């Protein structure tokens, strides 16, 4: 709606391909761009997957935006015992648009993969494929985030529970599957804050 012929644009394909060019024609159905330069941005050396129980819509949309900004390479929404979200296929399309818009806004050249909604039980067997799995927990027996060795970990998963937290049995099942239960401090964080906090720590460690 706003672009005009002659305007310069940066384009990306979500898989590392980037191009610069100028608009030569605009119609109701298409924008034609003459490419002047193109290059490829390397894939992130460290993968960080956010696996999160879906909270209320406005909170989940915030998580999606911030996960993209903070460098999550995949986002896996899950259903847990205390999750109140009711599956709705139409929501997946909206979530995809939010991820795309966030990537455009902060110039993320590798679009995070947004998985379909899964039950926690279906995710547990996949945890073995990560070098490090962290699960935020309010129960006893956790480690401090900063005490977890993250060096040389190339594929990391961060599990965040719902507004009512994971159940004890769910945390135990994740730990049995190889996860490390971690504490985010003395305060109880909202689910969206916990996701942002955890991804921020991982992003810092990756710098």
Tab-separated table of C-alpha atoms in Angstrom:
chain	number	residue	atom	x	y	z
A	1	UNK	CA	0.000	0.000	0.000
A	2	UNK	CA	2.898	2.373	0.649
A	3	UNK	CA	5.576	1.351	-1.841
A	4	UNK	CA	6.246	3.335	-5.016
A	5	UNK	CA	8.400	2.788	-8.137
A	6	UNK	CA	11.988	3.844	-7.552
A	7	UNK	CA	11.891	2.949	-3.857
A	8	UNK	CA	14.754	0.758	-2.666
A	9	UNK	CA	13.931	-2.493	-0.896
A	10	UNK	CA	15.668	-5.265	0.988
A	11	UNK	CA	14.201	-8.723	0.377
A	12	UNK	CA	14.787	-12.025	2.160
A	13	UNK	CA	13.548	-15.585	1.724
A	14	UNK	CA	13.725	-16.758	5.339
A	15	UNK	CA	16.475	-19.246	4.498
A	16	UNK	CA	19.471	-16.916	4.561
A	17	UNK	CA	18.998	-15.413	1.099
A	18	UNK	CA	19.016	-11.592	1.032
A	19	UNK	CA	18.793	-9.140	-1.875
A	20	UNK	CA	18.736	-5.389	-2.414
A	21	UNK	CA	17.006	-3.700	-5.305
A	22	UNK	CA	14.630	-1.000	-6.488
A	23	UNK	CA	10.938	-1.203	-7.281
A	24	UNK	CA	10.209	-0.846	-11.008
A	25	UNK	CA	6.453	-1.529	-11.054
A	26	UNK	CA	3.545	-1.858	-8.633
A	27	UNK	CA	0.140	-3.421	-9.329
A	28	UNK	CA	-2.752	-4.665	-7.205
A	29	UNK	CA	-1.304	-8.183	-7.127
A	30	UNK	CA	2.458	-7.796	-7.468
A	31	UNK	CA	5.518	-5.655	-6.854
A	32	UNK	CA	8.320	-5.955	-9.417
A	33	UNK	CA	11.832	-5.342	-8.117
A	34	UNK	CA	15.070	-5.091	-10.075
A	35	UNK	CA	17.760	-6.838	-8.021
A	36	UNK	CA	21.066	-4.992	-7.723
A	37	UNK	CA	22.825	-7.175	-5.162
A	38	UNK	CA	22.255	-10.497	-3.443
A	39	UNK	CA	24.058	-12.516	-0.783
A	40	UNK	CA	23.572	-15.325	1.739
A	41	UNK	CA	23.646	-14.949	5.519
A	42	UNK	CA	25.123	-18.056	7.243
A	43	UNK	CA	22.780	-20.238	9.260
A	44	UNK	CA	23.014	-19.596	13.043
A	45	UNK	CA	25.854	-21.643	14.491
A	46	UNK	CA	23.823	-22.398	17.623
A	47	UNK	CA	20.203	-23.508	17.482
A	48	UNK	CA	17.856	-22.495	20.287
A	49	UNK	CA	14.389	-24.026	20.281
A	50	UNK	CA	11.691	-22.556	22.513
A	51	UNK	CA	9.232	-25.248	23.625
A	52	UNK	CA	6.407	-23.519	25.446
A	53	UNK	CA	2.958	-24.301	26.783
A	54	UNK	CA	0.582	-21.925	25.014
A	55	UNK	CA	-0.693	-19.180	27.374
A	56	UNK	CA	-3.507	-16.680	26.796
A	57	UNK	CA	-3.565	-15.252	23.241
A	58	UNK	CA	-2.107	-11.806	23.941
A	59	UNK	CA	0.718	-13.307	26.013
A	60	UNK	CA	1.503	-15.945	23.423
A	61	UNK	CA	1.672	-13.370	20.647
A	62	UNK	CA	4.171	-11.394	22.723
A	63	UNK	CA	6.238	-14.563	23.221
A	64	UNK	CA	6.256	-15.224	19.473
A	65	UNK	CA	7.487	-11.717	18.712
A	66	UNK	CA	10.202	-11.698	21.356
A	67	UNK	CA	11.335	-15.242	20.573
A	68	UNK	CA	12.078	-14.140	17.014
A	69	UNK	CA	13.872	-11.005	18.203
A	70	UNK	CA	15.976	-12.949	20.710
A	71	UNK	CA	17.184	-15.506	18.195
A	72	UNK	CA	15.029	-18.596	18.661
A	73	UNK	CA	15.581	-20.867	15.674
A	74	UNK	CA	12.393	-22.842	16.296
A	75	UNK	CA	9.218	-22.349	18.319
A	76	UNK	CA	7.292	-25.413	19.461
A	77	UNK	CA	3.904	-24.712	21.107
A	78	UNK	CA	2.754	-27.496	23.413
A	79	UNK	CA	-0.206	-28.603	25.496
A	80	UNK	CA	0.397	-29.617	29.113
A	81	UNK	CA	-1.733	-30.646	32.066
A	82	UNK	CA	-2.354	-27.051	33.139
A	83	UNK	CA	-2.633	-25.503	29.662
A	84	UNK	CA	-5.951	-23.726	29.179
A	85	UNK	CA	-5.572	-23.109	25.422
A	86	UNK	CA	-8.066	-24.880	23.171
A	87	UNK	CA	-6.605	-26.035	19.823
A	88	UNK	CA	-7.776	-23.913	16.880
A	89	UNK	CA	-6.320	-24.465	13.369
A	90	UNK	CA	-6.996	-20.824	12.444
A	91	UNK	CA	-4.625	-19.678	15.172
A	92	UNK	CA	-1.641	-21.356	13.492
A	93	UNK	CA	-1.961	-19.067	10.459
A	94	UNK	CA	-2.057	-15.985	12.662
A	95	UNK	CA	0.957	-17.211	14.623
A	96	UNK	CA	2.894	-17.671	11.367
A	97	UNK	CA	2.126	-14.091	10.331
A	98	UNK	CA	3.310	-12.783	13.699
A	99	UNK	CA	6.605	-14.662	13.326
A	100	UNK	CA	7.064	-13.354	9.770
A	101	UNK	CA	6.282	-9.771	10.751
A	102	UNK	CA	8.714	-9.917	13.663
A	103	UNK	CA	11.425	-11.305	11.376
A	104	UNK	CA	10.860	-8.478	8.905
A	105	UNK	CA	10.906	-5.858	11.645
A	106	UNK	CA	14.190	-6.977	13.246
A	107	UNK	CA	15.839	-8.249	10.032
A	108	UNK	CA	16.090	-11.917	10.990
A	109	UNK	CA	17.340	-13.628	7.840
A	110	UNK	CA	16.679	-17.202	8.964
A	111	UNK	CA	12.990	-17.491	9.758
A	112	UNK	CA	12.377	-19.549	12.926
A	113	UNK	CA	10.480	-22.753	12.276
A	114	UNK	CA	7.028	-22.621	13.867
A	115	UNK	CA	5.915	-26.148	14.692
A	116	UNK	CA	2.340	-27.300	14.926
A	117	UNK	CA	0.728	-27.672	18.315
A	118	UNK	CA	1.840	-30.847	20.132
A	119	UNK	CA	1.199	-32.546	23.440
A	120	UNK	CA	4.109	-32.607	25.876
A	121	UNK	CA	4.089	-36.410	25.764
A	122	UNK	CA	4.840	-36.284	22.031
A	123	UNK	CA	7.749	-33.893	22.575
A	124	UNK	CA	9.527	-35.916	25.274
A	125	UNK	CA	11.107	-38.489	22.902
A	126	UNK	CA	12.586	-35.681	20.773
A	127	UNK	CA	14.551	-34.152	23.659
A	128	UNK	CA	17.337	-36.684	23.160
A	129	UNK	CA	18.207	-34.885	19.926
A	130	UNK	CA	19.409	-31.762	21.755
A	131	UNK	CA	22.843	-31.110	23.247
A	132	UNK	CA	21.225	-29.337	26.198
A	133	UNK	CA	17.629	-29.191	27.410
A	134	UNK	CA	16.591	-26.688	30.081
A	135	UNK	CA	13.205	-26.642	31.782
A	136	UNK	CA	12.063	-23.776	33.974
A	137	UNK	CA	10.784	-25.181	37.257
A	138	UNK	CA	9.395	-23.830	40.532
A	139	UNK	CA	9.996	-27.104	42.377
A	140	UNK	CA	12.938	-28.133	44.522
A	141	UNK	CA	16.020	-29.709	42.992
A	142	UNK	CA	16.698	-27.026	40.386
A	143	UNK	CA	20.022	-25.560	39.322
A	144	UNK	CA	20.692	-21.885	38.959
A	145	UNK	CA	20.675	-20.863	35.312
A	146	UNK	CA	24.225	-19.542	35.514
A	147	UNK	CA	25.523	-22.830	36.944
A	148	UNK	CA	24.580	-24.829	33.851
A	149	UNK	CA	27.492	-25.484	31.485
A	150	UNK	CA	26.528	-24.189	28.041
A	151	UNK	CA	29.889	-24.190	26.289
A	152	UNK	CA	30.102	-26.206	23.068
A	153	UNK	CA	26.335	-26.822	23.064
A	154	UNK	CA	25.131	-26.383	19.497
A	155	UNK	CA	21.486	-27.388	19.843
A	156	UNK	CA	19.617	-26.165	22.912
A	157	UNK	CA	15.971	-26.485	23.956
A	158	UNK	CA	14.248	-24.254	26.507
A	159	UNK	CA	10.998	-25.551	27.997
A	160	UNK	CA	8.613	-23.061	29.585
A	161	UNK	CA	5.450	-24.124	31.386
A	162	UNK	CA	1.924	-22.705	31.354
A	163	UNK	CA	0.498	-20.096	33.703
A	164	UNK	CA	-0.127	-22.836	36.268
A	165	UNK	CA	3.401	-24.225	35.709
A	166	UNK	CA	4.291	-27.779	34.759
A	167	UNK	CA	3.095	-30.468	37.145
A	168	UNK	CA	5.668	-32.283	39.272
A	169	UNK	CA	5.128	-35.389	37.163
A	170	UNK	CA	5.771	-33.468	33.949
A	171	UNK	CA	9.018	-31.981	35.269
A	172	UNK	CA	10.112	-35.428	36.458
A	173	UNK	CA	9.365	-36.877	33.021
A	174	UNK	CA	11.395	-34.171	31.300
A	175	UNK	CA	14.323	-34.643	33.675
A	176	UNK	CA	14.176	-38.389	33.044
A	177	UNK	CA	14.300	-37.598	29.315
A	178	UNK	CA	17.534	-35.646	29.850
A	179	UNK	CA	16.410	-32.121	30.750
A	180	UNK	CA	18.034	-29.985	33.427
A	181	UNK	CA	15.543	-28.253	35.746
A	182	UNK	CA	16.584	-24.633	36.269
A	183	UNK	CA	15.433	-21.769	38.482
A	184	UNK	CA	14.944	-18.240	37.163
A	185	UNK	CA	15.469	-16.687	40.586
A	186	UNK	CA	13.490	-15.979	43.748
A	187	UNK	CA	10.555	-14.349	41.986
A	188	UNK	CA	7.770	-16.251	40.256
A	189	UNK	CA	7.733	-15.032	36.655
A	190	UNK	CA	4.775	-14.994	34.335
A	191	UNK	CA	5.077	-17.494	31.517
A	192	UNK	CA	5.815	-14.842	28.872
A	193	UNK	CA	8.418	-13.202	31.142
A	194	UNK	CA	10.069	-16.571	31.808
A	195	UNK	CA	10.394	-17.203	28.065
A	196	UNK	CA	11.923	-13.781	27.436
A	197	UNK	CA	14.249	-14.140	30.430
A	198	UNK	CA	15.444	-17.599	29.410
A	199	UNK	CA	15.976	-16.689	25.762
A	200	UNK	CA	17.846	-13.534	26.808
A	201	UNK	CA	20.271	-15.557	28.939
A	202	UNK	CA	20.848	-18.011	26.095
A	203	UNK	CA	21.311	-15.178	23.613
A	204	UNK	CA	23.892	-13.596	25.919
A	205	UNK	CA	25.772	-16.867	26.266
A	206	UNK	CA	25.823	-17.192	22.478
A	207	UNK	CA	27.441	-13.775	21.915
